[in-house]
XYZ file of C-alpha atoms in Angstrom:
597
model
C 16.198 26.153 -15.963
C 12.528 26.069 -16.676
C 10.062 26.569 -13.631
C 6.714 25.441 -14.246
C 3.896 28.095 -13.782
C 1.954 26.154 -10.962
C 5.376 25.755 -8.872
C 5.921 29.668 -8.913
C 2.453 30.090 -7.321
C 4.172 27.950 -4.156
C 7.658 29.533 -4.383
C 11.084 27.974 -4.800
C 10.934 26.137 -1.574
C 7.956 24.278 -2.732
C 9.431 23.552 -6.025
C 12.514 21.969 -4.302
C 10.631 20.036 -1.796
C 11.805 16.340 -1.160
C 10.038 13.245 -1.845
C 8.758 11.799 1.087
C 10.800 9.587 2.917
C 9.293 6.340 2.822
C 8.201 4.690 6.083
C 9.946 0.884 5.826
C 6.505 -0.862 6.100
C 6.536 -4.220 4.475
C 3.785 -4.426 2.032
C 1.484 -7.590 1.041
C 2.933 -10.316 -1.198
C 0.750 -11.776 -4.033
C -1.669 -14.197 -2.060
C -0.884 -17.905 -2.330
C -2.635 -20.386 -4.559
C -6.084 -21.284 -3.005
C -9.481 -21.491 -3.717
C -11.849 -18.420 -3.532
C -14.982 -18.973 -1.927
C -17.710 -16.251 -1.190
C -18.824 -16.173 2.365
C -22.849 -16.850 2.770
C -24.108 -13.448 3.558
C -27.752 -14.089 2.785
C -29.847 -14.627 -0.136
C -30.473 -10.953 -0.639
C -26.761 -10.500 -1.740
C -26.543 -11.442 -5.083
C -23.714 -11.532 -7.765
C -25.533 -8.201 -9.408
C -25.484 -6.389 -6.083
C -21.891 -7.395 -5.460
C -20.619 -6.172 -8.941
C -22.446 -2.920 -8.181
C -20.819 -2.520 -4.899
C -17.357 -3.253 -6.189
C -17.763 -0.862 -8.861
C -20.038 2.158 -8.110
C -18.685 5.444 -9.006
C -18.852 7.938 -6.004
C -16.850 10.530 -7.637
C -13.310 10.307 -6.448
C -10.582 11.491 -8.983
C -7.284 10.236 -7.887
C -5.597 10.656 -11.408
C -6.336 9.720 -14.912
C -5.991 6.087 -15.819
C -3.390 6.877 -18.465
C -1.114 8.411 -15.875
C -1.536 5.725 -13.357
C -0.499 3.072 -16.237
C 2.359 4.987 -17.245
C 3.864 5.155 -13.569
C 6.767 2.421 -12.659
C 7.655 0.910 -9.467
C 11.183 1.597 -8.034
C 12.120 -1.772 -10.031
C 10.941 -0.337 -13.227
C 7.900 -2.776 -13.383
C 4.159 -1.028 -13.980
C 3.002 0.491 -10.794
C -0.371 -1.144 -11.476
C 1.314 -4.818 -11.470
C -0.715 -7.585 -9.943
C -3.689 -5.100 -9.396
C -1.806 -3.716 -6.294
C -2.322 -6.961 -4.442
C 1.113 -6.082 -3.008
C -0.726 -3.772 -0.901
C -3.480 -5.920 0.269
C -6.122 -4.403 -2.332
C -8.576 -7.220 -3.609
C -8.173 -8.239 -7.310
C -11.109 -8.199 -9.710
C -12.141 -11.716 -11.006
C -11.203 -10.597 -14.653
C -8.104 -8.029 -13.988
C -7.723 -7.321 -17.584
C -11.136 -6.260 -18.173
C -10.714 -3.733 -15.448
C -7.236 -2.183 -16.465
C -5.713 -4.201 -13.715
C -7.386 -1.976 -10.794
C -8.571 -3.939 -7.728
C -12.115 -3.811 -6.287
C -13.002 -0.481 -5.383
C -10.966 1.403 -7.766
C -13.361 3.035 -10.340
C -12.920 4.104 -13.951
C -15.263 6.737 -15.212
C -15.103 9.337 -18.006
C -13.927 12.914 -17.504
C -12.728 15.992 -19.125
C -9.393 14.441 -18.642
C -10.358 10.914 -20.258
C -10.806 8.100 -17.905
C -10.358 8.726 -14.384
C -9.238 6.596 -11.555
C -11.113 6.961 -8.100
C -11.658 4.876 -5.083
C -14.865 3.985 -3.696
C -16.135 2.449 -0.255
C -15.367 -1.060 -1.427
C -11.653 -0.420 -1.747
C -11.214 -0.248 2.233
C -14.553 -2.602 3.006
C -14.013 -5.802 1.407
C -11.731 -8.580 2.903
C -10.443 -11.989 2.034
C -9.695 -14.438 5.218
C -7.499 -17.474 4.466
C -7.697 -20.953 6.255
C -5.521 -23.728 4.897
C -6.197 -23.653 0.886
C -9.228 -21.849 1.041
C -9.893 -18.227 0.894
C -12.985 -16.695 2.051
C -14.084 -13.289 0.487
C -16.188 -11.264 3.000
C -17.769 -8.401 1.580
C -18.323 -5.384 3.317
C -15.586 -6.622 5.831
C -12.519 -4.405 6.959
C -9.925 -4.690 4.292
C -6.551 -5.915 4.623
C -5.184 -3.002 2.362
C -1.856 -1.466 3.453
C -2.808 2.304 2.565
C 0.098 3.920 4.180
C 2.820 2.109 1.584
C 0.361 2.433 -1.288
C 0.433 6.425 -1.300
C 3.639 6.492 -0.585
C 5.074 4.601 -3.088
C 2.464 6.127 -5.591
C 4.105 9.673 -4.484
C 7.779 8.109 -5.166
C 6.689 7.061 -8.440
C 5.180 10.470 -9.501
C 7.876 12.379 -7.954
C 10.351 10.415 -10.245
C 8.539 11.800 -12.885
C 8.321 14.984 -11.401
C 11.986 15.638 -10.977
C 13.758 13.187 -13.828
C 13.292 14.709 -17.162
C 14.014 11.126 -18.743
C 11.313 9.692 -16.483
C 8.943 12.221 -17.569
C 9.979 11.739 -21.151
C 9.157 7.911 -20.828
C 5.917 8.652 -19.090
C 4.566 11.468 -21.816
C 5.385 8.662 -24.341
C 3.328 6.196 -22.558
C 0.443 9.005 -21.670
C 0.247 10.701 -24.988
C 0.779 7.824 -27.409
C 0.553 9.136 -31.096
C 0.810 12.539 -29.829
C 4.106 11.808 -28.065
C 6.105 14.034 -30.439
C 3.525 17.008 -30.247
C 5.606 19.687 -28.042
C 2.609 21.213 -27.335
C 0.752 18.461 -26.017
C 3.652 17.206 -23.767
C 4.081 20.997 -22.554
C 0.169 20.725 -21.435
C 0.747 17.438 -20.022
C 3.909 18.621 -18.043
C 1.525 21.543 -16.400
C -1.351 19.332 -15.501
C 1.050 16.903 -14.046
C 2.847 19.383 -12.038
C -0.374 20.872 -10.777
C -1.547 17.189 -9.638
C 1.900 16.300 -8.370
C 2.280 19.408 -6.090
C -1.279 18.939 -4.564
C -0.919 15.209 -4.034
C 2.682 15.286 -2.853
C 2.052 18.131 -0.342
C -0.743 15.836 1.063
C 1.126 12.794 1.569
C 4.137 14.916 2.843
C 2.025 16.465 5.550
C -0.332 13.781 6.450
C 1.863 10.372 6.220
C 3.438 9.681 9.732
C 7.065 8.930 9.441
C 7.819 7.247 12.922
C 4.645 4.889 12.863
C 3.032 2.966 10.206
C -0.362 2.184 10.377
C -0.425 -1.467 8.826
C -2.971 -3.607 7.058
C -6.535 -2.879 7.860
C -5.669 0.145 9.594
C -5.650 4.017 8.713
C -6.273 7.633 10.253
C -9.285 8.402 8.227
C -10.432 11.491 9.954
C -6.938 13.237 9.558
C -6.981 12.150 5.855
C -10.510 13.922 5.362
C -9.706 16.803 7.381
C -6.424 17.265 5.689
C -8.001 16.964 2.204
C -10.935 19.469 2.915
C -8.898 22.061 4.968
C -5.613 21.484 3.217
C -6.250 21.091 -0.378
C -9.710 22.438 -1.399
C -10.142 26.061 0.362
C -7.232 27.745 -0.534
C -6.289 29.918 -3.585
C -6.267 28.792 -7.038
C -4.691 27.171 -8.899
C -3.599 24.423 -6.210
C -6.099 25.375 -3.571
C -3.543 24.682 -1.288
C -3.242 25.745 2.530
C -0.462 23.494 3.779
C -0.339 24.787 7.369
C -4.043 23.197 7.543
C -2.720 19.500 7.496
C -1.670 17.321 10.472
C 0.165 14.014 10.487
C -2.464 11.454 11.097
C -1.247 9.443 14.108
C -4.607 7.959 14.910
C -5.349 5.232 13.077
C -8.594 3.207 13.492
C -9.518 -0.537 12.359
C -11.737 -0.111 8.903
C -14.984 -0.890 10.340
C -17.405 -3.748 8.761
C -20.285 -2.652 6.964
C -23.195 -5.182 7.236
C -26.016 -3.632 9.251
C -24.132 -0.293 9.446
C -27.185 1.273 8.220
C -29.477 0.365 11.209
C -26.852 1.879 13.820
C -28.464 5.045 15.651
C -24.883 6.614 15.215
C -22.044 6.241 13.601
C -18.024 6.754 13.326
C -15.921 5.030 15.999
C -15.979 7.985 18.108
C -19.910 8.106 17.609
C -20.104 11.882 16.294
C -22.263 11.297 13.260
C -26.150 10.607 13.405
C -27.201 7.727 11.318
C -30.191 5.727 10.060
C -31.517 6.862 7.088
C -30.672 8.066 3.374
C -29.677 11.650 4.241
C -27.284 10.560 7.038
C -25.948 7.737 4.696
C -25.080 10.284 2.193
C -23.396 12.594 4.274
C -21.403 10.000 5.680
C -20.187 8.793 1.948
C -19.937 12.341 0.708
C -17.287 13.003 3.595
C -15.799 9.524 2.429
C -15.523 10.728 -1.126
C -13.933 13.812 -0.348
C -11.251 12.086 1.667
C -10.376 9.760 -0.999
C -9.551 12.364 -3.820
C -13.110 13.821 -4.569
C -12.613 17.440 -6.331
C -14.061 20.166 -4.462
C -13.681 23.828 -4.594
C -16.477 25.689 -3.258
C -17.311 29.547 -4.305
C -18.606 32.259 -2.913
C -22.098 33.373 -4.280
C -25.333 34.823 -3.655
C -26.986 33.186 -6.604
C -27.387 29.836 -4.954
C -30.272 28.327 -2.711
C -31.517 31.244 -0.241
C -29.871 29.332 2.885
C -26.478 29.033 1.069
C -23.815 31.532 0.602
C -21.545 29.303 -1.184
C -21.721 27.387 -4.619
C -20.861 24.063 -3.646
C -21.223 22.193 -6.997
C -19.288 24.556 -9.464
C -15.730 22.360 -8.920
C -17.211 19.099 -7.462
C -16.745 15.768 -8.430
C -19.068 13.995 -6.081
C -21.534 11.741 -7.868
C -24.665 11.936 -5.697
C -26.736 9.247 -7.234
C -23.454 6.825 -7.244
C -23.187 7.818 -3.399
C -26.607 6.954 -2.764
C -26.476 3.912 -4.665
C -23.403 2.858 -2.601
C -25.676 3.252 0.492
C -28.583 1.585 -0.605
C -26.741 -1.619 -1.866
C -24.984 -2.026 1.592
C -28.490 -2.874 3.007
C -28.303 -5.912 1.269
C -24.903 -7.098 2.535
C -25.317 -9.279 5.362
C -23.255 -10.522 8.198
C -21.187 -13.415 7.072
C -22.065 -16.803 8.337
C -19.293 -18.626 10.329
C -18.228 -21.583 7.353
C -16.688 -24.225 9.719
C -18.643 -26.413 12.368
C -20.133 -25.159 15.603
C -20.567 -26.979 18.919
C -24.372 -25.965 19.516
C -24.444 -27.070 23.162
C -21.496 -25.168 23.868
C -22.858 -22.203 21.824
C -26.092 -22.240 24.055
C -24.266 -21.908 26.805
C -22.244 -18.757 25.357
C -25.743 -17.380 24.695
C -26.659 -17.356 28.271
C -23.184 -15.997 29.275
C -23.600 -13.027 26.485
C -27.199 -12.167 27.685
C -26.212 -11.700 31.262
C -27.458 -8.395 31.965
C -24.671 -7.154 34.180
C -21.188 -8.479 35.250
C -19.396 -10.145 32.354
C -22.297 -10.163 29.973
C -22.249 -8.706 26.681
C -25.557 -7.552 25.912
C -26.058 -4.211 27.970
C -23.731 -2.708 25.099
C -23.868 -5.271 22.298
C -27.385 -6.434 22.063
C -30.021 -5.625 19.471
C -32.291 -2.859 21.236
C -34.148 -0.496 19.278
C -32.703 2.992 18.913
C -34.118 6.014 20.302
C -35.855 8.761 18.191
C -33.434 11.739 19.284
C -32.289 12.130 15.558
C -35.685 11.489 14.367
C -35.043 8.510 12.651
C -37.156 5.252 13.408
C -36.038 1.397 12.835
C -32.637 1.838 14.398
C -30.475 0.027 16.504
C -29.271 1.658 19.700
C -25.745 2.397 19.319
C -23.673 2.979 22.545
C -21.053 5.366 23.023
C -18.933 4.170 25.984
C -15.618 4.893 27.343
C -13.942 1.699 28.181
C -10.448 2.614 28.680
C -9.150 2.235 25.419
C -6.739 4.289 23.332
C -7.478 7.939 23.263
C -5.567 9.227 20.321
C -8.474 8.965 17.860
C -10.263 11.716 20.236
C -7.487 14.410 19.470
C -8.399 14.591 15.681
C -12.125 14.947 16.171
C -11.916 18.508 15.969
C -9.154 21.398 15.710
C -8.742 24.843 14.388
C -8.188 25.608 10.717
C -7.721 28.607 8.364
C -10.829 28.811 6.631
C -9.598 30.258 3.370
C -12.259 30.601 0.625
C -14.669 29.528 3.152
C -14.244 32.273 5.483
C -18.039 33.830 6.055
C -19.578 30.560 4.780
C -22.723 29.728 6.775
C -25.581 27.086 6.393
C -28.591 28.671 8.342
C -29.197 27.127 11.426
C -26.636 24.365 10.894
C -23.137 26.142 10.587
C -22.534 30.037 11.923
C -20.657 32.108 9.543
C -16.715 30.829 9.430
C -14.330 33.040 11.101
C -10.876 33.504 9.842
C -9.695 30.614 12.082
C -12.518 28.289 12.955
C -13.310 24.658 14.035
C -12.607 22.291 11.318
C -15.743 19.931 12.057
C -17.879 23.023 11.025
C -16.346 22.952 7.547
C -16.847 19.300 7.076
C -20.587 20.077 7.775
C -20.861 23.016 5.580
C -18.846 21.109 2.795
C -21.126 18.079 3.195
C -24.622 19.315 3.619
C -23.992 22.527 1.413
C -23.358 20.005 -1.516
C -26.079 17.660 -0.789
C -28.570 20.761 -0.289
C -27.478 22.314 -3.692
C -27.831 19.139 -5.342
C -31.590 18.701 -4.588
C -33.802 19.344 -7.391
C -36.566 20.243 -5.016
C -34.855 23.274 -3.475
C -37.299 25.722 -5.307
C -40.072 23.920 -3.359
C -38.067 23.933 -0.395
C -37.184 27.632 -0.788
C -41.179 28.320 -0.891
C -41.810 25.896 1.982
C -39.651 27.746 4.492
C -41.072 31.039 3.248
C -44.882 30.047 3.720
C -44.096 29.271 7.403
C -46.730 30.875 9.508
C -46.438 29.334 12.827
C -42.871 28.240 13.421
C -43.047 26.246 16.238
C -46.039 24.613 14.971
C -44.572 23.686 11.695
C -41.750 22.521 13.706
C -43.423 20.017 15.354
C -45.082 18.343 12.259
C -41.709 18.228 10.443
C -40.519 14.571 10.114
C -37.048 13.614 9.328
C -37.628 10.194 8.300
C -40.602 11.353 5.582
C -39.163 14.527 4.276
C -35.205 13.629 4.632
C -32.984 16.737 3.841
C -35.705 19.108 2.960
C -36.965 18.430 6.837
C -33.729 18.993 8.007
C -32.998 22.338 6.116
C -36.611 23.782 7.125
C -36.109 22.359 10.665
C -32.860 24.120 10.793
C -34.214 27.721 9.712
C -37.047 27.341 11.840
C -34.856 26.898 14.726
C -32.525 29.562 13.815
C -35.487 31.839 14.029
C -37.033 30.502 17.120
C -33.648 31.104 18.984
C -32.569 27.450 19.930
C -30.441 24.743 18.687
C -30.461 22.979 15.138
C -30.849 19.135 14.999
C -27.204 18.762 15.629
C -24.878 15.834 16.034
C -25.278 13.142 18.843
C -24.063 14.553 22.087
C -20.345 13.274 22.362
C -19.013 10.835 25.418
C -15.395 11.958 26.114
C -13.103 9.147 24.901
C -15.820 6.931 24.232
C -16.377 4.666 21.208
C -19.209 3.031 19.494
C -20.275 -0.250 20.519
C -21.922 -2.018 17.759
C -24.279 -5.018 17.452
C -21.924 -8.141 17.009
C -23.362 -9.983 14.304
C -20.546 -11.271 11.945
C -18.086 -10.026 14.681
C -16.109 -13.155 14.086
C -15.002 -11.769 10.504
C -13.774 -8.527 11.960
C -10.404 -9.206 13.434
C -8.548 -7.104 14.898
C -10.113 -5.823 17.679
C -10.856 -2.554 19.365
C -11.518 0.689 17.495
C -7.589 0.752 16.697
C -7.252 -2.742 15.812
C -4.700 -3.473 18.622
C -5.948 -6.900 19.605
C -5.764 -9.720 17.163
C -8.417 -12.045 18.342
C -11.550 -12.509 20.229
C -9.941 -15.137 22.582
C -7.272 -12.457 23.287
C -9.491 -9.759 23.987
C -11.045 -11.940 26.754
C -7.791 -11.808 28.600
C -6.929 -8.501 31.153
C -5.135 -6.087 28.986
C -1.750 -6.770 30.954
C -1.782 -10.328 29.381
C -2.560 -9.360 25.569
C -0.032 -9.767 23.424
C 2.327 -6.844 22.827
C 3.043 -7.598 19.102
C 1.289 -9.664 16.384
C 1.121 -9.551 12.467
C -1.656 -8.054 10.488
C -2.912 -9.926 7.523
C -5.503 -12.177 5.918
C -4.409 -15.728 7.444
C -7.328 -16.551 9.993
C -7.346 -18.723 13.104
C -10.777 -20.701 13.867
C -9.763 -21.853 17.186
C -8.606 -18.077 18.655
C -11.533 -16.505 16.243
C -9.117 -13.643 14.976
C -6.023 -13.543 13.133
C -3.336 -16.376 12.834
C -0.015 -15.762 14.255
C 1.980 -16.272 11.251
C 0.927 -13.845 8.016
C 3.022 -14.694 5.276
C 1.251 -12.626 2.740
C 1.997 -9.336 4.703
C 4.986 -9.825 7.198
C 3.692 -6.718 9.234
C 4.378 -6.619 12.742
C 2.180 -4.226 14.930
C 3.759 -3.281 18.165
C 1.196 -2.162 20.715
C 1.526 -0.356 24.160
C -0.392 -0.982 27.238
C -2.484 1.072 29.485
C 0.590 3.079 30.505
C 0.313 4.964 27.008
C -3.302 5.658 25.914
C -2.144 8.250 23.458
C -0.047 6.048 21.296
C -2.587 5.290 18.858
C -1.592 1.439 19.248
C -2.682 0.703 22.812
C -4.569 -2.592 23.732
C -5.755 -1.334 26.803
C -9.407 -1.514 27.838
C -12.490 -3.275 27.491
C -11.878 -5.793 30.262
C -15.262 -7.378 30.113
C -15.233 -10.888 30.237
C -11.687 -11.204 31.320
C -12.379 -13.061 34.455
C -14.538 -15.589 33.217
C -13.523 -19.382 33.988
C -11.876 -20.725 31.021
C -14.953 -23.046 30.063
C -17.296 -19.837 29.983
C -14.799 -18.290 27.867
C -14.721 -20.941 25.338
C -18.676 -21.029 25.414
C -18.805 -17.258 24.744
C -16.560 -17.717 21.850
C -18.623 -20.467 20.522
C -21.680 -18.429 20.495
C -20.193 -15.226 19.083
C -19.464 -17.496 16.018
C -22.831 -18.047 15.342
C -23.689 -14.085 15.290
């Protein structure tokens, strides 16, 4: 029996690991015939910007396009059939031109030929359907069902790995004219086995068996952590440390992206500073690592003086693409409500919204200039508040991991030398900021800038993040380390708190709460004990309740939620009991106003 070289690294147990048991999650059926209309998201959101947003490469490397095109579903049909619409991904206008890849799936050249990646747009574009009209909402939380997508992809790949006949058919498709070349087939086998053991281990360790996330939800933080700590810092050639991965039991709803760049802080739990290009780049680079970016840092003494790792030597991140994605989102406006509004009723609702206390909303969700605490002007204050909602997302913010090849890595003033086991958030910080720092063309000037500091305290006071960006952050960190006080770290955390965003375009962001456990704004205005305990997730929209329709024929997925007796299920619909005691007429007025934002 032939044992492939990469599997010898992992031992016989890994070689014989069974395929992941597929969670029986219904996936999206192809949408029925409707007329597609692009929502009004402002004059600045033009077709060329939409095309850039839908297709910009950020460096993700899921797998070679030829491999993905050769994989089969269980019934033998091409895996890419229907541009993956069965998983809720949004098809391109010209599917054939894009090789049947949906919006947010990229196709770029690499050393292995055309490479498929995943960008922000895959999870931040959505369709809403009312009657025979489908409204495209750019930057909205996708209805993709990511769990069955990756489980089915793993099943298809495992079939090729395990079944010689399946591999032969796969190789014939991939190699084309070289299909009869034994050397080419052997090389493909080695390359595929290396990809498969990494992907299969990641899916096996990350995806829960007992709880489906459902459309529009994902435990993204766990996936990013598992990617970095589990697939990137172990020994070559696999770089695996399987014990660093944990099952993702904290799904959250994809956030909407319009006005995201204006937030003073970001991420549902509010752990990330935000508001300028550098902070946006750190957020997007972390996302790129999570969606299959290649990243294998190496120890070195030859790079930029405040780094002791080479973060770019085997790193697929496309920094220009990441910046372009951040910049273009600034033009995505909140979608305008496309149906009629009762102006008088909405005016009454505005007064209720603006009540400073009690049943008003403005204190947490109004537009208020952000603080300068993070050195970023022109932001909107983003309160992080514990309103009694599900707490499971808090359990994944930080955890310990084996640092592997990153042991001893440090980023002066930002990341202390990593111990053999350390906090995983430090790995993320080092991986993100380290790669950006090393990518900066101006790092020789930054080196000189740091060396010429005469009066550190005075120099520190003069630094301006909004003007100097990353250079200022790194020099400021180095100076603060010399002075003996803390670097400009992330915003202070509010235990069990979640961000309260400005609500422009909120009508298009159902389901609600951070974990998507409430189907509509009308339902959110009920006491938690009276909210529905199960509802279907999908793109069918109900303007009357300002949220998801009760029937979702495109998905058939039902989310079962828990109440206030279980705040650690990941699916609790408890909390945020604001406006719940308003008279019905006032609730209708408030809903009418929220449609206009």
